[in-house]
Short mmCIF file of C-alpha atoms in Angstrom, two decimals:
data_model
loop_
_atom_site.label_atom_id
_atom_site.label_comp_id
_atom_site.label_asym_id
_atom_site.label_seq_id
_atom_site.Cartn_x
_atom_site.Cartn_y
_atom_site.Cartn_z
CA MET A 834 241.91 101.60 170.63
CA ILE A 835 241.51 101.19 173.90
CA LYS A 836 240.59 97.77 175.55
CA ILE A 837 239.63 97.43 179.51
CA HIS A 838 240.73 94.42 181.70
CA PRO A 839 239.44 93.24 184.76
CA ASN A 840 242.71 93.42 187.05
CA THR A 841 243.41 97.18 185.19
CA VAL A 842 239.99 98.13 186.96
CA PHE A 843 239.05 96.88 189.91
CA ILE A 844 240.96 97.62 192.73
CA ASN A 845 240.84 96.31 196.50
CA GLY A 846 239.60 98.59 199.11
CA ALA A 847 240.45 102.87 197.60
CA ILE A 848 242.31 104.17 195.42
CA SER A 849 245.13 106.38 196.66
CA PRO A 850 246.32 109.54 195.52
CA ALA A 851 249.75 108.46 195.04
CA TRP A 852 247.75 105.85 192.61
CA ILE A 853 246.19 108.41 190.86
CA ALA A 854 249.63 110.73 190.00
CA ASN A 855 251.06 107.26 188.45
CA ALA A 856 247.63 107.88 186.23
CA ILE A 857 248.58 110.90 185.70
CA GLN A 858 252.03 110.18 185.32
CA SER A 859 251.73 107.96 182.75
CA HIS A 860 249.42 109.49 180.03
CA HIS A 861 250.41 113.18 180.11
CA THR A 862 253.13 113.10 178.12
CA GLN A 863 251.63 113.24 174.80
CA LYS A 864 252.00 116.09 172.64
CA HIS A 865 248.81 116.54 170.65
CA THR A 866 247.26 116.06 174.09
CA GLY A 867 245.81 120.03 174.94
CA GLY A 868 243.52 118.87 178.25
CA HIS A 869 242.72 116.33 180.77
CA SER A 870 239.71 115.75 182.22
CA ILE A 871 239.11 113.57 185.61
CA PHE A 872 236.60 112.80 188.08
CA LEU A 873 237.18 111.16 191.90
CA GLY A 874 233.94 110.15 193.55
CA GLN A 875 234.28 109.53 196.76
CA VAL A 876 232.22 107.58 199.56
CA ARG A 877 230.43 110.47 201.38
CA MET A 878 229.38 110.43 204.43
CA ASP A 879 225.34 110.23 204.37
CA ILE A 880 223.26 109.94 207.04
CA ILE A 881 220.47 107.25 206.53
CA ASP A 882 217.74 107.15 208.71
CA ASN A 883 219.58 109.58 211.96
CA LYS A 884 223.01 106.75 210.85
CA PRO A 885 226.05 108.44 209.22
CA VAL A 886 227.45 105.85 206.91
CA GLU A 887 230.62 104.26 207.86
CA ALA A 888 231.94 103.14 204.50
CA ILE A 889 230.18 101.41 201.49
CA GLU A 890 231.55 97.86 200.71
CA TYR A 891 231.18 97.30 196.84
CA THR A 892 230.66 94.38 194.91
CA THR A 893 230.35 93.77 190.97
CA TYR A 894 229.68 90.76 188.21
CA THR A 895 233.38 91.08 186.97
CA GLU A 896 233.00 89.61 183.75
CA MET A 897 229.85 91.89 182.76
CA ALA A 898 231.58 94.75 184.09
CA ILE A 899 234.04 94.43 181.76
CA ASP A 900 231.85 94.23 179.30
CA ALA A 901 230.02 97.22 179.71
CA LEU A 902 233.10 98.91 180.69
CA GLN A 903 234.75 97.97 177.48
CA LEU A 904 231.43 99.15 175.02
CA MET A 905 230.96 102.51 176.94
CA CYS A 906 234.74 103.21 176.60
CA THR A 907 235.15 102.37 173.01
CA GLU A 908 232.03 104.17 172.14
CA LEU A 909 233.38 107.66 173.64
CA GLU A 910 236.65 107.12 172.73
CA LYS A 911 235.53 107.70 168.83
CA LYS A 912 232.69 109.94 169.61
CA TYR A 913 235.27 112.37 170.93
CA ALA A 914 238.22 111.23 169.48
CA LEU A 915 239.62 110.88 173.15
CA ASP A 916 244.09 110.21 173.51
CA ALA A 917 243.35 108.13 176.58
CA ILE A 918 240.68 107.27 179.29
CA GLN A 919 241.04 105.37 182.78
CA VAL A 920 238.48 104.03 185.16
CA ASN A 921 239.30 102.43 188.73
CA HIS A 922 236.93 101.71 190.36
CA SER A 923 237.13 99.96 193.90
CA LEU A 924 235.54 96.77 195.49
CA GLY A 925 235.60 95.63 198.76
CA ILE A 926 235.04 97.95 201.66
CA VAL A 927 235.90 101.95 201.29
CA ASN A 928 236.06 104.28 204.06
CA ALA A 929 233.75 107.51 204.12
CA GLY A 930 236.34 110.36 202.93
CA GLU A 931 237.82 107.65 200.48
CA ILE A 932 237.97 107.81 197.03
CA CYS A 933 235.78 104.71 195.01
CA LEU A 934 235.78 106.09 191.44
CA PHE A 935 238.65 107.47 189.45
CA VAL A 936 237.55 108.14 185.72
CA PHE A 937 240.10 110.07 183.77
CA THR A 938 240.19 110.62 180.12
CA SER A 939 242.25 113.36 177.46
CA ALA A 940 241.98 114.86 174.10
CA LYS A 941 243.38 117.58 172.13
CA HIS A 942 240.63 120.30 173.48
CA ARG A 943 239.11 120.38 176.04
CA ARG A 944 235.42 120.54 175.67
CA ALA A 945 235.68 117.33 174.07
CA ALA A 946 238.24 115.90 177.71
CA VAL A 947 235.60 117.58 179.74
CA ASP A 948 232.52 116.29 177.67
CA ALA A 949 233.65 112.97 177.95
CA CYS A 950 234.80 112.68 180.94
CA THR A 951 230.92 113.65 182.82
CA GLU A 952 229.35 111.38 180.46
CA LEU A 953 231.30 108.17 181.32
CA VAL A 954 230.58 109.35 184.99
CA GLU A 955 227.23 108.70 184.45
CA ARG A 956 227.14 105.83 182.01
CA ILE A 957 229.21 104.34 184.66
CA LYS A 958 226.73 105.49 187.36
CA ALA A 959 224.07 103.78 184.75
CA GLU A 960 225.62 100.89 183.12
CA LEU A 961 228.05 99.25 185.09
CA PRO A 962 227.21 97.05 187.50
CA VAL A 963 228.76 97.00 190.52
CA TRP A 964 226.40 96.98 193.89
CA GLY A 965 226.96 99.20 197.09
CA ARG A 966 226.37 97.74 200.35
CA GLU A 967 227.02 100.87 203.11
CA ILE A 968 228.15 100.17 206.48
CA PHE A 969 226.68 102.50 209.56
CA SER A 970 228.71 102.56 212.97
CA ASP A 971 226.13 100.25 214.69
CA GLN A 972 227.05 97.29 211.93
CA THR A 973 223.72 97.46 209.94
CA HIS A 974 223.56 97.99 206.79
CA SER A 975 221.90 99.17 203.64
CA TRP A 976 221.81 98.60 199.89
CA LYS A 977 222.57 101.95 197.37
CA GLU A 978 220.83 102.73 195.31
CA ASN A 979 221.94 105.60 192.09
CA LYS A 980 219.62 107.65 190.65
CA ASN A 981 219.49 108.98 187.18
CA MET B 736 219.92 70.00 183.02
CA LYS B 737 219.36 72.35 185.38
CA ILE B 738 220.00 76.56 184.47
CA SER B 739 222.59 78.58 187.01
CA ILE B 740 221.94 81.83 189.00
CA LEU B 741 224.09 84.27 189.86
CA ALA B 742 222.74 86.41 192.44
CA PHE B 743 224.36 89.94 193.14
CA GLY B 744 224.31 92.36 196.51
CA LYS B 745 220.83 92.77 197.99
CA ILE B 746 219.57 89.67 195.87
CA ALA B 747 222.53 87.48 197.14
CA GLU B 748 221.79 88.76 200.64
CA ILE B 749 217.63 87.78 200.85
CA ALA B 750 218.60 83.93 199.29
CA GLY B 751 221.27 83.80 201.13
CA LYS B 752 223.74 82.37 198.11
CA SER B 753 225.01 84.23 195.48
CA GLN B 754 225.15 81.14 193.10
CA TRP B 755 223.03 78.31 192.60
CA GLU B 756 221.12 75.35 190.47
CA GLU B 757 217.46 76.47 189.55
CA ILE B 758 215.25 73.34 187.50
CA PRO B 759 214.66 74.20 184.00
CA VAL B 760 212.00 76.29 182.95
CA GLN B 761 210.76 77.77 180.23
CA ASP B 762 211.70 81.29 180.05
CA THR B 763 211.91 84.67 182.34
CA ASP B 764 208.52 85.52 183.59
CA SER B 765 208.60 81.90 184.74
CA LEU B 766 211.81 82.63 186.78
CA ARG B 767 210.82 85.49 188.19
CA LYS B 768 207.32 83.44 189.53
CA LYS B 769 209.24 80.69 190.94
CA LEU B 770 212.56 83.04 192.27
CA GLU B 771 209.80 85.14 194.07
CA ASN B 772 207.60 82.18 195.41
CA ASP B 773 211.13 81.37 196.25
CA PHE B 774 212.56 84.60 198.16
CA PRO B 775 208.55 86.72 198.98
CA ALA B 776 210.77 89.95 199.44
CA LEU B 777 212.09 89.95 195.65
CA GLN B 778 208.27 91.28 195.81
CA ASN B 779 208.60 94.29 196.90
CA MET B 780 212.28 95.25 194.73
CA SER B 781 213.15 95.97 191.84
CA TYR B 782 215.55 94.06 189.73
CA ARG B 783 216.04 93.69 186.10
CA ILE B 784 217.90 89.87 184.40
CA ALA B 785 220.92 89.51 182.22
CA ILE B 786 221.21 86.31 179.85
CA ASN B 787 224.69 85.76 178.92
CA LYS B 788 225.51 89.19 180.41
CA GLN B 789 222.82 90.57 178.30
CA ILE B 790 220.70 92.63 180.13
CA ILE B 791 217.17 91.90 179.10
CA HIS B 792 214.33 94.17 178.59
CA CYS B 793 211.10 91.60 178.50
CA ASN B 794 210.30 87.72 178.28
CA GLN B 795 212.77 85.84 177.20
CA PRO B 796 213.35 81.84 176.28
CA ILE B 797 215.77 79.79 178.69
CA GLN B 798 217.96 77.36 177.73
CA SER B 799 219.55 75.45 180.42
CA SER B 800 222.90 76.45 178.94
CA CYS B 801 222.61 80.09 180.12
CA GLU B 802 224.14 81.96 182.28
CA ILE B 803 221.18 83.98 184.59
CA ALA B 804 222.46 86.22 186.65
CA LEU B 805 219.66 88.71 188.86
CA LEU B 806 220.78 92.95 188.96
CA PRO B 807 219.55 94.77 191.71
CA PRO B 808 219.77 98.78 190.78
CA PHE B 809 223.36 99.44 190.49
CA SER B 810 225.46 101.79 192.74
CA GLY B 811 229.42 101.98 191.27
CA GLY B 812 230.53 105.50 191.38
CA MET C 715 235.71 131.11 202.41
CA ILE C 716 238.44 130.36 199.69
CA LYS C 717 241.50 132.81 200.16
CA ILE C 718 244.12 133.80 197.17
CA HIS C 719 247.78 134.27 197.43
CA PRO C 720 250.01 134.28 195.09
CA ASN C 721 252.13 132.11 196.25
CA THR C 722 249.87 129.31 196.26
CA VAL C 723 248.89 130.16 192.79
CA PHE C 724 252.00 130.53 190.97
CA ILE C 725 254.37 127.71 190.12
CA ASN C 726 257.38 128.28 188.76
CA GLY C 727 257.84 125.05 185.87
CA ALA C 728 256.01 122.47 185.08
CA ILE C 729 253.43 121.17 187.22
CA SER C 730 254.14 117.31 188.03
CA PRO C 731 252.11 114.32 188.88
CA ALA C 732 253.41 114.96 192.46
CA TRP C 733 252.31 118.39 192.95
CA ILE C 734 248.34 117.22 191.76
CA ALA C 735 248.72 114.11 194.05
CA ASN C 736 250.07 115.96 196.94
CA ALA C 737 246.42 119.22 195.82
CA ILE C 738 243.83 115.54 195.63
CA GLN C 739 245.86 114.70 199.14
CA SER C 740 244.96 117.67 201.40
CA HIS C 741 240.83 117.77 200.23
CA HIS C 742 240.25 114.17 199.88
CA THR C 743 239.25 113.78 203.06
CA GLN C 744 236.37 115.66 203.86
CA LYS C 745 233.37 113.28 204.70
CA HIS C 746 230.34 115.67 203.25
CA THR C 747 232.03 115.30 200.01
CA GLY C 748 231.42 112.96 197.49
CA GLY C 749 233.04 114.10 194.19
CA HIS C 750 236.27 115.75 193.02
CA SER C 751 236.21 117.35 189.46
CA ILE C 752 239.75 117.69 188.45
CA PHE C 753 240.98 119.50 184.94
CA LEU C 754 245.29 119.30 183.24
CA GLY C 755 245.68 121.69 181.05
CA GLN C 756 248.59 120.34 179.19
CA VAL C 757 250.85 122.28 176.71
CA ARG C 758 250.16 121.07 173.14
CA MET C 759 252.37 120.53 170.71
CA ASP C 760 250.85 122.69 168.04
CA ILE C 761 251.64 123.19 164.55
CA ILE C 762 251.99 127.37 163.51
CA ASP C 763 253.41 127.62 160.03
CA ASN C 764 254.99 124.74 159.50
CA LYS C 765 256.57 124.77 162.66
CA PRO C 766 256.01 122.40 166.80
CA VAL C 767 255.12 124.24 169.27
CA GLU C 768 258.57 123.42 171.87
CA ALA C 769 257.49 124.97 174.72
CA ILE C 770 255.15 127.74 176.17
CA GLU C 771 256.22 130.92 178.10
CA TYR C 772 254.75 132.49 180.56
CA THR C 773 253.81 136.23 182.30
CA THR C 774 250.91 137.64 184.52
CA TYR C 775 250.51 140.42 185.93
CA THR C 776 250.65 139.51 189.40
CA GLU C 777 247.99 140.86 191.35
CA MET C 778 245.56 141.46 188.95
CA ALA C 779 245.58 137.94 188.57
CA ILE C 780 244.58 137.54 192.06
CA ASP C 781 242.19 139.59 191.87
CA ALA C 782 240.25 137.75 188.97
CA LEU C 783 241.28 134.42 190.81
CA GLN C 784 239.41 135.40 194.06
CA LEU C 785 236.19 136.91 192.21
CA MET C 786 236.11 134.08 190.14
CA CYS C 787 236.94 131.19 193.29
CA THR C 788 233.81 133.23 195.48
CA GLU C 789 231.24 133.50 192.95
CA LEU C 790 231.89 129.63 191.79
CA GLU C 791 232.54 128.79 195.81
CA LYS C 792 228.42 129.91 196.65
CA LYS C 793 227.16 129.02 193.47
CA TYR C 794 228.21 125.36 193.35
CA ALA C 795 228.50 125.10 197.31
CA LEU C 796 231.93 123.49 197.02
CA ASP C 797 233.42 121.48 199.55
CA ALA C 798 236.95 123.07 198.43
CA ILE C 799 238.43 124.95 195.50
CA GLN C 800 242.31 125.13 194.28
CA VAL C 801 244.20 126.37 191.31
CA ASN C 802 247.40 126.11 189.99
CA HIS C 803 248.99 128.09 186.91
CA SER C 804 253.07 128.23 185.62
CA LEU C 805 254.97 130.42 184.79
CA GLY C 806 258.37 130.57 183.17
CA ILE C 807 258.59 127.77 179.72
CA VAL C 808 256.26 125.00 180.20
CA ASN C 809 257.69 122.33 177.74
CA ALA C 810 255.16 120.94 175.01
CA GLY C 811 253.54 117.37 176.86
CA GLU C 812 253.91 119.18 180.52
CA ILE C 813 251.13 120.50 182.30
CA CYS C 814 250.43 123.83 182.99
CA LEU C 815 247.04 124.30 184.90
CA PHE C 816 245.56 122.64 187.08
CA VAL C 817 242.31 123.20 188.70
CA PHE C 818 240.06 121.75 191.86
CA THR C 819 236.93 121.31 193.25
CA SER C 820 234.79 119.42 195.32
CA ALA C 821 231.41 119.65 196.44
CA LYS C 822 228.46 117.15 198.00
CA HIS C 823 227.22 116.14 194.77
CA ARG C 824 229.67 115.27 191.63
CA ARG C 825 227.28 117.51 189.54
CA ALA C 826 228.08 120.48 191.49
CA ALA C 827 231.64 119.70 190.94
CA VAL C 828 231.58 118.86 187.63
CA ASP C 829 229.69 122.26 186.66
CA ALA C 830 231.83 124.64 188.96
CA CYS C 831 235.32 123.63 187.40
CA THR C 832 234.31 123.47 183.78
CA GLU C 833 233.08 126.86 184.69
CA LEU C 834 235.73 127.99 186.75
CA VAL C 835 238.32 126.47 183.68
CA GLU C 836 236.74 128.54 180.44
CA ARG C 837 236.40 131.83 183.06
CA ILE C 838 240.37 131.81 183.60
CA LYS C 839 240.52 130.78 179.90
CA ALA C 840 238.52 134.20 179.15
CA GLU C 841 239.56 136.48 182.37
CA LEU C 842 242.88 135.37 183.77
CA PRO C 843 245.48 138.15 182.64
CA VAL C 844 248.01 135.59 181.88
CA TRP C 845 250.20 135.60 178.40
CA GLY C 846 251.44 131.86 176.73
CA ARG C 847 255.01 133.31 174.29
CA GLU C 848 254.83 129.83 172.29
CA ILE C 849 258.76 128.57 171.02
CA PHE C 850 259.51 127.41 168.40
CA SER C 851 262.40 124.69 167.89
CA ASP C 852 264.03 127.73 165.55
CA GLN C 853 263.94 130.21 168.77
CA THR C 854 261.28 131.99 167.09
CA HIS C 855 257.81 132.85 168.90
CA SER C 856 254.39 133.68 168.60
CA TRP C 857 251.90 135.28 171.09
CA LYS C 858 249.08 132.95 171.89
CA GLU C 859 245.69 134.20 172.07
CA ASN C 860 242.84 132.40 173.47
CA LYS C 861 239.67 131.71 171.29
CA ASN C 862 235.87 131.27 172.98
CA MET D 1422 253.32 164.39 187.63
CA LYS D 1423 253.89 161.12 185.49
CA ILE D 1424 251.32 158.40 185.08
CA SER D 1425 253.23 154.49 185.51
CA ILE D 1426 252.46 152.09 182.49
CA LEU D 1427 252.50 148.49 183.06
CA ALA D 1428 253.19 146.44 179.51
CA PHE D 1429 252.58 143.00 179.30
CA GLY D 1430 253.00 140.07 176.49
CA LYS D 1431 253.57 140.48 173.43
CA ILE D 1432 253.35 145.00 173.76
CA ALA D 1433 256.28 144.59 175.90
CA GLU D 1434 257.43 142.90 173.30
CA ILE D 1435 257.04 145.70 170.94
CA ALA D 1436 257.67 148.61 173.33
CA GLY D 1437 261.20 146.84 173.65
CA LYS D 1438 259.91 147.60 178.19
CA SER D 1439 257.54 146.97 180.37
CA GLN D 1440 257.69 149.64 182.49
CA TRP D 1441 257.50 152.94 181.71
CA GLU D 1442 256.46 156.71 182.61
CA GLU D 1443 254.60 158.49 179.73
CA ILE D 1444 253.70 162.41 180.45
CA PRO D 1445 249.98 162.68 181.61
CA VAL D 1446 247.18 162.50 179.18
CA GLN D 1447 243.96 163.10 180.19
CA ASP D 1448 242.09 160.32 179.10
CA THR D 1449 242.53 156.43 177.43
CA ASP D 1450 241.58 157.48 174.57
CA SER D 1451 244.25 160.19 174.35
CA LEU D 1452 246.76 157.59 176.06
CA ARG D 1453 246.18 154.60 173.00
CA LYS D 1454 246.74 157.85 170.47
CA LYS D 1455 249.91 158.74 171.75
CA LEU D 1456 251.40 154.86 172.27
CA GLU D 1457 250.04 154.33 169.04
CA ASN D 1458 251.93 156.98 167.69
CA ASP D 1459 254.80 155.82 169.39
CA PHE D 1460 254.53 152.08 168.87
CA PRO D 1461 252.92 151.51 165.43
CA ALA D 1462 252.72 147.95 165.68
CA LEU D 1463 250.22 148.46 168.86
CA GLN D 1464 247.43 149.65 166.11
CA ASN D 1465 247.04 146.27 163.70
CA MET D 1466 246.50 144.39 167.46
CA SER D 1467 243.81 144.17 169.84
CA TYR D 1468 244.97 145.04 173.45
CA ARG D 1469 242.57 146.71 176.87
CA ILE D 1470 243.45 149.12 179.47
CA ALA D 1471 243.60 148.35 183.19
CA ILE D 1472 243.03 150.89 185.80
CA ASN D 1473 243.86 149.95 188.89
CA LYS D 1474 243.40 146.60 187.46
CA GLN D 1475 239.90 147.43 186.62
CA ILE D 1476 239.22 146.62 182.50
CA ILE D 1477 237.82 149.72 181.62
CA HIS D 1478 235.27 149.83 178.94
CA CYS D 1479 234.93 152.56 177.79
CA ASN D 1480 237.11 156.13 177.74
CA GLN D 1481 238.09 156.62 181.02
CA PRO D 1482 239.74 160.21 182.78
CA ILE D 1483 243.12 158.69 183.54
CA GLN D 1484 244.55 160.63 187.38
CA SER D 1485 248.53 160.96 187.76
CA SER D 1486 248.38 158.28 190.60
CA CYS D 1487 247.00 155.08 188.66
CA GLU D 1488 248.96 152.66 187.43
CA ILE D 1489 247.33 152.44 184.12
CA ALA D 1490 248.38 148.17 182.24
CA LEU D 1491 248.54 147.51 178.75
CA LEU D 1492 246.83 143.94 178.06
CA PRO D 1493 246.87 141.94 175.20
CA PRO D 1494 244.51 138.65 174.47
CA PHE D 1495 244.55 136.35 177.43
CA SER D 1496 246.31 133.18 176.60
CA GLY D 1497 246.66 131.32 179.92
CA GLY D 1498 245.30 128.37 181.01
#
């Protein structure tokens, strides 16, 4: 069963393509796996009140986030008979155009991997206690809110 | 005995602090009333309360040993 | 509009995590993109008549495959307002546990990226003229067939 | 004038070749008959025919300048 630990989930700053390659490398050799599904969330340069978002600063309630993620992963691992799950989320500053979320699922059949990944992303948006402070170029900010 | 409060995101900004102690109150409705009196900006925003990392969905009694967290809408991902 | 070229689609042998990292790197800096969806197809060690699949050898009808992929990508790019699409498929020998398919989509909103990726994978399985010869450890083989 | 045939996957294996020329036939039904006579294993498998890279869904006339491809079930991905 997958075990979620604080220092394997949260990453300081943006998630790099090299990090993603390492994660894929570490999971992709199980010979009974047929498909991997990956979602990458990226900080988007939204325009809010005519001001472009330059970066988002993320904070979390670590202990609660780990509990929430452990619950999600345990439920989805069982529901979809997953071979692997990995979640990484950035904390601190992530600039527009950089990656802040990495979700990875593997399963014997592609539909299980794809459906599990999609469901996990939706649950992370709704249930993970993480807050994003959108920072504009004039150093003002607003607090992001996920909508369903 | 006081109760310990953790505040996150916009609420930490409004309160000007992310951690403090409150004098004991009976339940979460009383705590909301006290907080919204101290920090009127909370009246205009939605937020949830977690007791010992569990989000509560209705008024709950507060023991002094509880860890209370004030959670603005999530925005991860 | 995306242009599909034979030598940017087909790869000789397995697709490496380093290749995938490069692909992500080359697409991930568009500041109006909010999400990337990736599917990785992996050669699975299926057991057929009690014999494990050691590898699959892929061949294609190149000109027809390029036409088919160009059509799929043009249709999906428009349907989902995609910021980027990339498809790579292996030719030749790919061992069990190695990656043979990389599908990547980017869009402003996550659901468009995810739905486009899922639809593209289904269409590749159904419409791309590629054939896989499953090779067993005793050097016998069977011809794989995709089912719907 | 002969017509050029491309065979892929299991059909290339059955035919023992992936490219050859056939004497002209009128249409794709006649071609199927000729091929299944030459290579009886084709009778027991499903395959599609493409003319100039377009899969056909019913009997079609064959011009001698056509590129005919014999396509076993796809198995990419």
